[in-house]
């Protein structure tokens, strides 16, 4: 009798094991093939790390020697509050995920990195799950990094986040892991937008933090799903912050395989209807329709369309990775143009102040009149007339009222006084960087040459090199 019972128990165990194996096979069979991700992003190809590092070092040197001196002399950071650190220059491209809660932002990152069912996968669920800003970056081993540590590390680009306070740093977390994709790009997952929650309840300035990441992002994914298409105050504020960055925005309609084709078309139209008042551009934004998570598409859906949409989005991501050096050079050059315009404007304010001052004049009243009505003294028009400046690049006049309210005009010297025998003139250096050095560096990247001395340094700005040991 005991033998029969043992045999029965043994057969039951075999049956349970076989059932578990069948369930596991059924589960793994619904996992989506990820080979197209590696192929589209070319993760198997090795990069020329030496050339890239040399170009970054050259870019860093141009910024420190030609742009930053004027930036500091005329306190540009107090006007724009965007200080460029070495960590930001050498950082990888940043991809930012924004959107309402539980639309699949974290699931999408898990899918792209293959993190599902791993100890460090981002937590997902039908309820609001992500309450932190999560930065997923490359590291030698898998580990989490506290926000306080990230802000204190000057080698990273996150040290300026300290200005948002300790409450925010407690809501900032980093995840380091060895991954081919993370060697080339950094992902940032954000808390979902909840329209019925006041911003103050978050304990930190949510919109200001979002603006900081938006200003530094190379690609911005704004994710929706078919059940969350309504636009509230917080989402409307977010799109105001995205103004001017339309070329970097990609709108994603996620979880598209939950709908039949006819319903999907209606939802697609409803999404455009909701976003039309928020995106004031002539060309409509690109909307990707798919289901970005590790599991297979639902049956009887447009799986071929979803697959093509996913590959198109991956190609967009790959373009950001491929052009990261060119984008950094363009960003530094654009920053240099803004710093130059700021220096020219402050110089014009200083000159006008000195011209209007007399022995009996009250300095405060004279300068207040200039700041209140700069057009009366042709401050901005004179910049357009005498220098190669576009009127579309000029900053807001009211910004200088606030700027000079903090920084007295007497703290600044005119540009003609910002010259030294060894260092040269600030204006000449920044103009040389904008017109010669940065374009030369960009050309060396595009042509595949080793970035070294610019033509200006090597030949004296287009002149033939002279032999100083030869008698004339």
GROMACS .gro file of C-alpha atoms in nm:
model
  472
    1UNK     CA    1   0.000   0.000   0.000
    2UNK     CA    2   0.279   0.240   0.091
    3UNK     CA    3   0.448   0.163  -0.241
    4UNK     CA    4   0.134   0.253  -0.432
    5UNK     CA    5   0.109   0.582  -0.243
    6UNK     CA    6   0.475   0.664  -0.317
    7UNK     CA    7   0.429   0.588  -0.684
    8UNK     CA    8   0.118   0.808  -0.691
    9UNK     CA    9   0.304   1.094  -0.522
   10UNK     CA   10   0.596   1.058  -0.763
   11UNK     CA   11   0.364   1.069  -1.064
   12UNK     CA   12   0.188   1.374  -0.920
   13UNK     CA   13   0.520   1.554  -0.881
   14UNK     CA   14   0.613   1.471  -1.241
   15UNK     CA   15   0.277   1.605  -1.358
   16UNK     CA   16   0.321   1.929  -1.161
   17UNK     CA   17   0.674   1.973  -1.297
   18UNK     CA   18   0.558   1.916  -1.653
   19UNK     CA   19   0.272   2.162  -1.605
   20UNK     CA   20   0.511   2.425  -1.466
   21UNK     CA   21   0.748   2.374  -1.759
   22UNK     CA   22   0.459   2.409  -2.005
   23UNK     CA   23   0.345   2.730  -1.833
   24UNK     CA   24   0.699   2.866  -1.843
   25UNK     CA   25   0.731   2.784  -2.213
   26UNK     CA   26   0.395   2.948  -2.280
   27UNK     CA   27   0.506   3.256  -2.087
   28UNK     CA   28   0.839   3.287  -2.265
   29UNK     CA   29   0.675   3.229  -2.601
   30UNK     CA   30   0.478   3.552  -2.567
   31UNK     CA   31   0.792   3.755  -2.508
   32UNK     CA   32   0.867   3.975  -2.805
   33UNK     CA   33   1.181   3.931  -3.013
   34UNK     CA   34   1.428   4.212  -2.930
   35UNK     CA   35   1.686   4.149  -3.203
   36UNK     CA   36   1.564   4.447  -3.408
   37UNK     CA   37   1.656   4.680  -3.119
   38UNK     CA   38   2.023   4.579  -3.131
   39UNK     CA   39   2.025   4.592  -3.511
   40UNK     CA   40   1.860   4.934  -3.544
   41UNK     CA   41   2.073   5.090  -3.270
   42UNK     CA   42   2.387   4.913  -3.401
   43UNK     CA   43   2.488   4.805  -3.054
   44UNK     CA   44   2.720   4.535  -3.188
   45UNK     CA   45   2.947   4.789  -3.362
   46UNK     CA   46   3.245   4.925  -3.172
   47UNK     CA   47   3.299   5.300  -3.151
   48UNK     CA   48   3.619   5.495  -3.196
   49UNK     CA   49   3.649   5.602  -2.836
   50UNK     CA   50   3.983   5.779  -2.887
   51UNK     CA   51   3.854   6.017  -3.157
   52UNK     CA   52   3.542   6.096  -2.957
   53UNK     CA   53   3.740   6.167  -2.640
   54UNK     CA   54   3.982   6.391  -2.831
   55UNK     CA   55   3.694   6.590  -2.980
   56UNK     CA   56   3.532   6.631  -2.637
   57UNK     CA   57   3.858   6.755  -2.488
   58UNK     CA   58   3.900   7.002  -2.774
   59UNK     CA   59   3.543   7.125  -2.723
   60UNK     CA   60   3.597   7.163  -2.350
   61UNK     CA   61   3.913   7.367  -2.412
   62UNK     CA   62   3.740   7.601  -2.657
   63UNK     CA   63   3.461   7.664  -2.409
   64UNK     CA   64   3.695   7.736  -2.116
   65UNK     CA   65   3.937   7.960  -2.307
   66UNK     CA   66   3.704   8.148  -2.543
   67UNK     CA   67   3.346   8.151  -2.410
   68UNK     CA   68   3.355   8.116  -2.033
   69UNK     CA   69   3.572   8.429  -1.970
   70UNK     CA   70   3.302   8.657  -2.119
   71UNK     CA   71   3.033   8.450  -1.949
   72UNK     CA   72   3.193   8.522  -1.611
   73UNK     CA   73   3.289   8.884  -1.682
   74UNK     CA   74   2.929   8.980  -1.767
   75UNK     CA   75   2.755   8.731  -1.532
   76UNK     CA   76   2.558   8.560  -1.808
   77UNK     CA   77   2.452   8.278  -1.575
   78UNK     CA   78   2.249   8.522  -1.367
   79UNK     CA   79   2.050   8.614  -1.678
   80UNK     CA   80   1.983   8.262  -1.811
   81UNK     CA   81   2.064   8.054  -1.501
   82UNK     CA   82   2.222   7.784  -1.716
   83UNK     CA   83   2.577   7.716  -1.612
   84UNK     CA   84   2.765   7.472  -1.832
   85UNK     CA   85   2.989   7.235  -1.638
   86UNK     CA   86   3.254   6.995  -1.762
   87UNK     CA   87   3.017   6.713  -1.670
   88UNK     CA   88   2.755   6.852  -1.907
   89UNK     CA   89   3.004   6.885  -2.192
   90UNK     CA   90   3.128   6.527  -2.153
   91UNK     CA   91   2.789   6.375  -2.067
   92UNK     CA   92   2.611   6.128  -2.294
   93UNK     CA   93   2.293   6.228  -2.482
   94UNK     CA   94   1.992   6.241  -2.253
   95UNK     CA   95   1.654   6.089  -2.344
   96UNK     CA   96   1.371   6.221  -2.128
   97UNK     CA   97   1.039   6.041  -2.074
   98UNK     CA   98   0.738   6.260  -1.987
   99UNK     CA   99   0.364   6.204  -1.971
  100UNK     CA  100   0.066   6.114  -1.752
  101UNK     CA  101   0.088   5.842  -1.489
  102UNK     CA  102   0.077   5.474  -1.583
  103UNK     CA  103   0.103   5.523  -1.960
  104UNK     CA  104   0.403   5.290  -1.993
  105UNK     CA  105   0.709   5.516  -1.956
  106UNK     CA  106   0.889   5.281  -1.715
  107UNK     CA  107   0.780   4.973  -1.911
  108UNK     CA  108   0.926   5.126  -2.225
  109UNK     CA  109   1.265   5.177  -2.058
  110UNK     CA  110   1.256   4.821  -1.923
  111UNK     CA  111   1.185   4.698  -2.276
  112UNK     CA  112   1.461   4.897  -2.445
  113UNK     CA  113   1.719   4.781  -2.190
  114UNK     CA  114   1.587   4.426  -2.147
  115UNK     CA  115   1.542   4.482  -1.772
  116UNK     CA  116   1.215   4.295  -1.728
  117UNK     CA  117   1.223   4.032  -1.451
  118UNK     CA  118   1.559   4.163  -1.330
  119UNK     CA  119   1.620   4.292  -0.975
  120UNK     CA  120   1.669   4.646  -1.107
  121UNK     CA  121   1.374   4.672  -1.343
  122UNK     CA  122   1.171   4.988  -1.301
  123UNK     CA  123   0.853   4.919  -1.104
  124UNK     CA  124   0.538   4.934  -1.313
  125UNK     CA  125   0.169   4.905  -1.241
  126UNK     CA  126  -0.180   5.032  -1.319
  127UNK     CA  127  -0.159   5.282  -1.032
  128UNK     CA  128   0.084   5.579  -1.010
  129UNK     CA  129   0.413   5.400  -0.940
  130UNK     CA  130   0.704   5.632  -1.024
  131UNK     CA  131   0.736   5.909  -0.767
  132UNK     CA  132   1.107   5.976  -0.830
  133UNK     CA  133   1.315   6.114  -1.112
  134UNK     CA  134   1.512   5.803  -1.210
  135UNK     CA  135   1.834   5.838  -1.411
  136UNK     CA  136   1.945   5.515  -1.579
  137UNK     CA  137   2.310   5.539  -1.680
  138UNK     CA  138   2.611   5.324  -1.759
  139UNK     CA  139   2.829   5.176  -1.487
  140UNK     CA  140   3.073   4.890  -1.438
  141UNK     CA  141   2.826   4.704  -1.217
  142UNK     CA  142   2.457   4.719  -1.130
  143UNK     CA  143   2.396   4.952  -0.838
  144UNK     CA  144   2.170   5.234  -0.727
  145UNK     CA  145   2.300   5.584  -0.654
  146UNK     CA  146   2.128   5.826  -0.417
  147UNK     CA  147   2.039   6.171  -0.546
  148UNK     CA  148   2.257   6.340  -0.284
  149UNK     CA  149   2.558   6.145  -0.413
  150UNK     CA  150   2.477   6.228  -0.776
  151UNK     CA  151   2.454   6.600  -0.698
  152UNK     CA  152   2.780   6.597  -0.501
  153UNK     CA  153   2.977   6.427  -0.781
  154UNK     CA  154   3.127   6.703  -0.996
  155UNK     CA  155   3.219   6.455  -1.271
  156UNK     CA  156   2.849   6.406  -1.344
  157UNK     CA  157   2.620   6.665  -1.499
  158UNK     CA  158   2.368   6.665  -1.212
  159UNK     CA  159   2.542   6.888  -0.957
  160UNK     CA  160   2.324   7.196  -1.047
  161UNK     CA  161   2.020   7.002  -0.918
  162UNK     CA  162   2.121   7.089  -0.562
  163UNK     CA  163   1.948   7.425  -0.603
  164UNK     CA  164   1.608   7.250  -0.594
  165UNK     CA  165   1.659   7.149  -0.231
  166UNK     CA  166   1.702   6.836  -0.024
  167UNK     CA  167   1.339   6.730  -0.066
  168UNK     CA  168   1.398   6.692  -0.438
  169UNK     CA  169   1.733   6.514  -0.398
  170UNK     CA  170   1.550   6.252  -0.191
  171UNK     CA  171   1.324   6.202  -0.495
  172UNK     CA  172   1.620   6.167  -0.732
  173UNK     CA  173   1.774   5.825  -0.781
  174UNK     CA  174   2.029   5.685  -1.024
  175UNK     CA  175   2.068   5.330  -1.152
  176UNK     CA  176   2.402   5.226  -1.297
  177UNK     CA  177   2.433   4.910  -1.503
  178UNK     CA  178   2.663   4.769  -1.772
  179UNK     CA  179   2.473   4.791  -2.101
  180UNK     CA  180   2.578   4.866  -2.459
  181UNK     CA  181   2.298   5.117  -2.508
  182UNK     CA  182   2.379   5.301  -2.186
  183UNK     CA  183   2.738   5.345  -2.305
  184UNK     CA  184   2.592   5.585  -2.563
  185UNK     CA  185   2.282   5.737  -2.401
  186UNK     CA  186   2.127   5.813  -2.062
  187UNK     CA  187   1.755   5.761  -1.987
  188UNK     CA  188   1.556   5.975  -1.742
  189UNK     CA  189   1.221   5.846  -1.614
  190UNK     CA  190   0.995   6.108  -1.455
  191UNK     CA  191   0.697   6.097  -1.219
  192UNK     CA  192   0.367   6.075  -1.403
  193UNK     CA  193   0.153   6.384  -1.429
  194UNK     CA  194  -0.148   6.366  -1.197
  195UNK     CA  195  -0.393   6.645  -1.265
  196UNK     CA  196  -0.580   6.623  -0.934
  197UNK     CA  197  -0.269   6.680  -0.725
  198UNK     CA  198  -0.134   7.026  -0.652
  199UNK     CA  199   0.229   7.082  -0.744
  200UNK     CA  200   0.310   7.202  -0.392
  201UNK     CA  201   0.217   6.859  -0.251
  202UNK     CA  202   0.519   6.707  -0.423
  203UNK     CA  203   0.747   6.889  -0.179
  204UNK     CA  204   0.970   7.040  -0.450
  205UNK     CA  205   0.925   7.265  -0.758
  206UNK     CA  206   0.819   6.995  -1.006
  207UNK     CA  207   0.787   7.227  -1.307
  208UNK     CA  208   1.127   7.385  -1.244
  209UNK     CA  209   1.291   7.043  -1.219
  210UNK     CA  210   1.120   6.933  -1.542
  211UNK     CA  211   1.247   7.250  -1.711
  212UNK     CA  212   1.604   7.170  -1.601
  213UNK     CA  213   1.586   6.826  -1.763
  214UNK     CA  214   1.403   6.960  -2.072
  215UNK     CA  215   1.678   7.217  -2.131
  216UNK     CA  216   1.942   6.942  -2.133
  217UNK     CA  217   1.755   6.662  -2.310
  218UNK     CA  218   1.856   6.560  -2.662
  219UNK     CA  219   1.534   6.369  -2.722
  220UNK     CA  220   1.201   6.401  -2.539
  221UNK     CA  221   0.941   6.123  -2.547
  222UNK     CA  222   0.595   6.243  -2.441
  223UNK     CA  223   0.397   5.923  -2.380
  224UNK     CA  224   0.018   5.879  -2.380
  225UNK     CA  225  -0.210   5.579  -2.379
  226UNK     CA  226  -0.568   5.542  -2.512
  227UNK     CA  227  -0.722   5.597  -2.167
  228UNK     CA  228  -0.538   5.920  -2.076
  229UNK     CA  229  -0.585   6.176  -2.350
  230UNK     CA  230  -0.732   6.458  -2.140
  231UNK     CA  231  -0.525   6.772  -2.093
  232UNK     CA  232  -0.522   6.937  -1.750
  233UNK     CA  233  -0.334   7.229  -1.599
  234UNK     CA  234  -0.012   7.041  -1.521
  235UNK     CA  235   0.013   6.887  -1.869
  236UNK     CA  236  -0.064   7.225  -2.024
  237UNK     CA  237   0.216   7.380  -1.819
  238UNK     CA  238   0.450   7.103  -1.933
  239UNK     CA  239   0.385   7.180  -2.301
  240UNK     CA  240   0.449   7.548  -2.235
  241UNK     CA  241   0.789   7.446  -2.100
  242UNK     CA  242   0.851   7.242  -2.416
  243UNK     CA  243   0.801   7.546  -2.638
  244UNK     CA  244   1.105   7.599  -2.856
  245UNK     CA  245   1.205   7.233  -2.831
  246UNK     CA  246   0.953   7.098  -3.083
  247UNK     CA  247   1.224   6.941  -3.300
  248UNK     CA  248   1.325   6.716  -3.009
  249UNK     CA  249   0.973   6.608  -2.910
  250UNK     CA  250   0.841   6.267  -3.010
  251UNK     CA  251   0.482   6.187  -2.910
  252UNK     CA  252   0.407   5.821  -2.840
  253UNK     CA  253   0.062   5.664  -2.832
  254UNK     CA  254   0.143   5.357  -2.627
  255UNK     CA  255  -0.061   5.038  -2.561
  256UNK     CA  256  -0.209   5.066  -2.910
  257UNK     CA  257  -0.265   4.690  -2.934
  258UNK     CA  258  -0.539   4.719  -2.670
  259UNK     CA  259  -0.770   4.865  -2.933
  260UNK     CA  260  -0.929   4.747  -3.253
  261UNK     CA  261  -0.817   4.929  -3.568
  262UNK     CA  262  -1.128   5.146  -3.594
  263UNK     CA  263  -1.109   5.250  -3.228
  264UNK     CA  264  -0.738   5.320  -3.265
  265UNK     CA  265  -0.807   5.564  -3.549
  266UNK     CA  266  -1.057   5.748  -3.332
  267UNK     CA  267  -0.815   5.765  -3.040
  268UNK     CA  268  -0.538   5.891  -3.273
  269UNK     CA  269  -0.764   6.174  -3.388
  270UNK     CA  270  -0.868   6.253  -3.031
  271UNK     CA  271  -0.501   6.278  -2.927
  272UNK     CA  272  -0.432   6.534  -3.201
  273UNK     CA  273  -0.746   6.725  -3.105
  274UNK     CA  274  -0.632   6.745  -2.742
  275UNK     CA  275  -0.274   6.849  -2.825
  276UNK     CA  276  -0.348   7.094  -3.109
  277UNK     CA  277  -0.392   7.400  -2.881
  278UNK     CA  278  -0.069   7.314  -2.695
  279UNK     CA  279   0.172   7.271  -2.988
  280UNK     CA  280   0.179   7.592  -3.191
  281UNK     CA  281   0.390   7.485  -3.488
  282UNK     CA  282   0.316   7.471  -3.860
  283UNK     CA  283   0.435   7.111  -3.898
  284UNK     CA  284   0.248   6.856  -3.684
  285UNK     CA  285   0.465   6.653  -3.447
  286UNK     CA  286   0.554   6.295  -3.524
  287UNK     CA  287   0.332   6.049  -3.336
  288UNK     CA  288   0.447   5.689  -3.295
  289UNK     CA  289   0.170   5.434  -3.247
  290UNK     CA  290   0.275   5.102  -3.095
  291UNK     CA  291   0.299   4.902  -2.775
  292UNK     CA  292   0.637   4.942  -2.608
  293UNK     CA  293   0.678   4.659  -2.362
  294UNK     CA  294   0.846   4.314  -2.362
  295UNK     CA  295   0.543   4.103  -2.443
  296UNK     CA  296   0.395   4.015  -2.779
  297UNK     CA  297   0.125   4.222  -2.941
  298UNK     CA  298  -0.234   4.128  -2.876
  299UNK     CA  299  -0.387   3.895  -3.140
  300UNK     CA  300  -0.586   4.037  -3.431
  301UNK     CA  301  -0.411   4.376  -3.420
  302UNK     CA  302  -0.194   4.567  -3.666
  303UNK     CA  303   0.132   4.407  -3.553
  304UNK     CA  304   0.317   4.492  -3.877
  305UNK     CA  305   0.228   4.859  -3.839
  306UNK     CA  306   0.332   4.856  -3.473
  307UNK     CA  307   0.664   4.692  -3.558
  308UNK     CA  308   0.741   4.952  -3.827
  309UNK     CA  309   0.648   5.236  -3.591
  310UNK     CA  310   0.879   5.093  -3.326
  311UNK     CA  311   1.168   5.066  -3.570
  312UNK     CA  312   1.108   5.426  -3.683
  313UNK     CA  313   1.130   5.544  -3.323
  314UNK     CA  314   1.451   5.343  -3.270
  315UNK     CA  315   1.598   5.506  -3.582
  316UNK     CA  316   1.522   5.847  -3.431
  317UNK     CA  317   1.700   5.741  -3.113
  318UNK     CA  318   1.994   5.612  -3.317
  319UNK     CA  319   2.021   5.948  -3.497
  320UNK     CA  320   2.062   6.121  -3.161
  321UNK     CA  321   2.335   5.873  -3.067
  322UNK     CA  322   2.515   5.903  -3.402
  323UNK     CA  323   2.503   6.286  -3.399
  324UNK     CA  324   2.582   6.338  -3.032
  325UNK     CA  325   2.919   6.506  -3.096
  326UNK     CA  326   2.777   6.735  -3.364
  327UNK     CA  327   2.487   6.826  -3.135
  328UNK     CA  328   2.725   6.913  -2.850
  329UNK     CA  329   2.933   7.138  -3.075
  330UNK     CA  330   2.616   7.308  -3.205
  331UNK     CA  331   2.489   7.353  -2.848
  332UNK     CA  332   2.816   7.512  -2.729
  333UNK     CA  333   2.823   7.739  -3.036
  334UNK     CA  334   2.463   7.847  -2.977
  335UNK     CA  335   2.550   7.914  -2.614
  336UNK     CA  336   2.852   8.117  -2.727
  337UNK     CA  337   2.631   8.328  -2.958
  338UNK     CA  338   2.398   8.406  -2.668
  339UNK     CA  339   2.689   8.495  -2.440
  340UNK     CA  340   2.833   8.725  -2.712
  341UNK     CA  341   2.499   8.903  -2.757
  342UNK     CA  342   2.469   8.943  -2.380
  343UNK     CA  343   2.820   9.091  -2.360
  344UNK     CA  344   2.746   9.334  -2.643
  345UNK     CA  345   2.422   9.446  -2.478
  346UNK     CA  346   2.582   9.500  -2.136
  347UNK     CA  347   2.864   9.691  -2.307
  348UNK     CA  348   2.607   9.912  -2.481
  349UNK     CA  349   2.427   9.977  -2.153
  350UNK     CA  350   2.761  10.074  -1.993
  351UNK     CA  351   2.854  10.309  -2.279
  352UNK     CA  352   2.512  10.477  -2.279
  353UNK     CA  353   2.528  10.522  -1.902
  354UNK     CA  354   2.869  10.691  -1.926
  355UNK     CA  355   2.755  10.914  -2.213
  356UNK     CA  356   2.447  11.037  -2.022
  357UNK     CA  357   2.625  11.093  -1.694
  358UNK     CA  358   2.736  11.445  -1.604
  359UNK     CA  359   2.888  11.601  -1.296
  360UNK     CA  360   2.547  11.693  -1.152
  361UNK     CA  361   2.356  11.379  -1.258
  362UNK     CA  362   2.213  11.124  -1.019
  363UNK     CA  363   2.356  10.786  -1.132
  364UNK     CA  364   2.054  10.589  -1.016
  365UNK     CA  365   1.803  10.812  -1.195
  366UNK     CA  366   2.008  10.817  -1.515
  367UNK     CA  367   2.044  10.444  -1.532
  368UNK     CA  368   1.682  10.382  -1.429
  369UNK     CA  369   1.571  10.588  -1.728
  370UNK     CA  370   1.794  10.380  -1.959
  371UNK     CA  371   1.669  10.047  -1.822
  372UNK     CA  372   1.302  10.147  -1.828
  373UNK     CA  373   1.312  10.256  -2.193
  374UNK     CA  374   1.614  10.106  -2.376
  375UNK     CA  375   1.455  10.179  -2.717
  376UNK     CA  376   1.475  10.551  -2.643
  377UNK     CA  377   1.855  10.517  -2.630
  378UNK     CA  378   1.874  10.267  -2.922
  379UNK     CA  379   2.033   9.996  -2.701
  380UNK     CA  380   1.903   9.700  -2.897
  381UNK     CA  381   1.886   9.868  -3.236
  382UNK     CA  382   2.252   9.969  -3.217
  383UNK     CA  383   2.349   9.605  -3.157
  384UNK     CA  384   2.158   9.500  -3.470
  385UNK     CA  385   2.310   9.781  -3.677
  386UNK     CA  386   2.675   9.734  -3.584
  387UNK     CA  387   2.715   9.360  -3.530
  388UNK     CA  388   2.619   9.039  -3.703
  389UNK     CA  389   2.324   8.967  -3.472
  390UNK     CA  390   1.978   8.846  -3.570
  391UNK     CA  391   1.684   9.027  -3.415
  392UNK     CA  392   1.535   8.686  -3.339
  393UNK     CA  393   1.829   8.607  -3.109
  394UNK     CA  394   1.789   8.918  -2.893
  395UNK     CA  395   1.678   8.847  -2.536
  396UNK     CA  396   1.377   9.000  -2.367
  397UNK     CA  397   1.421   9.364  -2.268
  398UNK     CA  398   1.246   9.311  -1.935
  399UNK     CA  399   1.504   9.048  -1.841
  400UNK     CA  400   1.769   9.321  -1.824
  401UNK     CA  401   1.562   9.526  -1.583
  402UNK     CA  402   1.579   9.232  -1.342
  403UNK     CA  403   1.942   9.162  -1.429
  404UNK     CA  404   2.061   9.514  -1.350
  405UNK     CA  405   1.842   9.520  -1.042
  406UNK     CA  406   2.074   9.255  -0.898
  407UNK     CA  407   2.397   9.364  -1.068
  408UNK     CA  408   2.474   9.739  -1.058
  409UNK     CA  409   2.594   9.884  -1.388
  410UNK     CA  410   2.910  10.010  -1.218
  411UNK     CA  411   3.022   9.647  -1.169
  412UNK     CA  412   3.086   9.605  -1.542
  413UNK     CA  413   3.362   9.731  -1.768
  414UNK     CA  414   3.317   9.811  -2.138
  415UNK     CA  415   3.439   9.551  -2.386
  416UNK     CA  416   3.728   9.773  -2.490
  417UNK     CA  417   3.864   9.742  -2.137
  418UNK     CA  418   3.834   9.362  -2.137
  419UNK     CA  419   4.168   9.301  -2.308
  420UNK     CA  420   4.506   9.184  -2.186
  421UNK     CA  421   4.847   9.153  -2.349
  422UNK     CA  422   4.871   8.777  -2.293
  423UNK     CA  423   4.507   8.673  -2.306
  424UNK     CA  424   4.380   8.896  -2.584
  425UNK     CA  425   4.033   9.055  -2.595
  426UNK     CA  426   3.721   8.873  -2.474
  427UNK     CA  427   3.515   8.975  -2.776
  428UNK     CA  428   3.780   8.864  -3.026
  429UNK     CA  429   3.821   8.526  -2.855
  430UNK     CA  430   3.450   8.445  -2.846
  431UNK     CA  431   3.400   8.559  -3.206
  432UNK     CA  432   3.694   8.345  -3.317
  433UNK     CA  433   3.540   8.046  -3.139
  434UNK     CA  434   3.201   8.102  -3.303
  435UNK     CA  435   3.327   8.169  -3.657
  436UNK     CA  436   3.642   7.955  -3.679
  437UNK     CA  437   3.723   7.711  -3.400
  438UNK     CA  438   3.386   7.542  -3.347
  439UNK     CA  439   3.306   7.512  -3.721
  440UNK     CA  440   3.657   7.369  -3.776
  441UNK     CA  441   3.598   7.112  -3.502
  442UNK     CA  442   3.264   7.021  -3.657
  443UNK     CA  443   3.427   6.979  -3.998
  444UNK     CA  444   3.693   6.751  -3.852
  445UNK     CA  445   3.421   6.532  -3.699
  446UNK     CA  446   3.225   6.508  -4.025
  447UNK     CA  447   3.536   6.434  -4.231
  448UNK     CA  448   3.666   6.178  -3.983
  449UNK     CA  449   3.992   6.364  -3.917
  450UNK     CA  450   4.163   6.363  -3.582
  451UNK     CA  451   4.054   6.685  -3.406
  452UNK     CA  452   4.361   6.884  -3.318
  453UNK     CA  453   4.452   7.249  -3.345
  454UNK     CA  454   4.203   7.462  -3.528
  455UNK     CA  455   4.310   7.625  -3.853
  456UNK     CA  456   4.309   7.958  -3.670
  457UNK     CA  457   4.558   7.837  -3.409
  458UNK     CA  458   4.773   7.649  -3.657
  459UNK     CA  459   4.797   7.907  -3.934
  460UNK     CA  460   4.690   8.235  -3.776
  461UNK     CA  461   4.329   8.241  -3.903
  462UNK     CA  462   4.392   8.153  -4.265
  463UNK     CA  463   4.736   8.313  -4.306
  464UNK     CA  464   5.036   8.112  -4.418
  465UNK     CA  465   5.249   7.992  -4.127
  466UNK     CA  466   5.554   8.212  -4.078
  467UNK     CA  467   5.907   8.096  -3.999
  468UNK     CA  468   6.007   8.325  -3.715
  469UNK     CA  469   6.374   8.219  -3.743
  470UNK     CA  470   6.401   8.336  -4.103
  471UNK     CA  471   6.513   8.692  -4.171
  472UNK     CA  472   6.277   8.900  -4.381
   0.00000   0.00000   0.00000
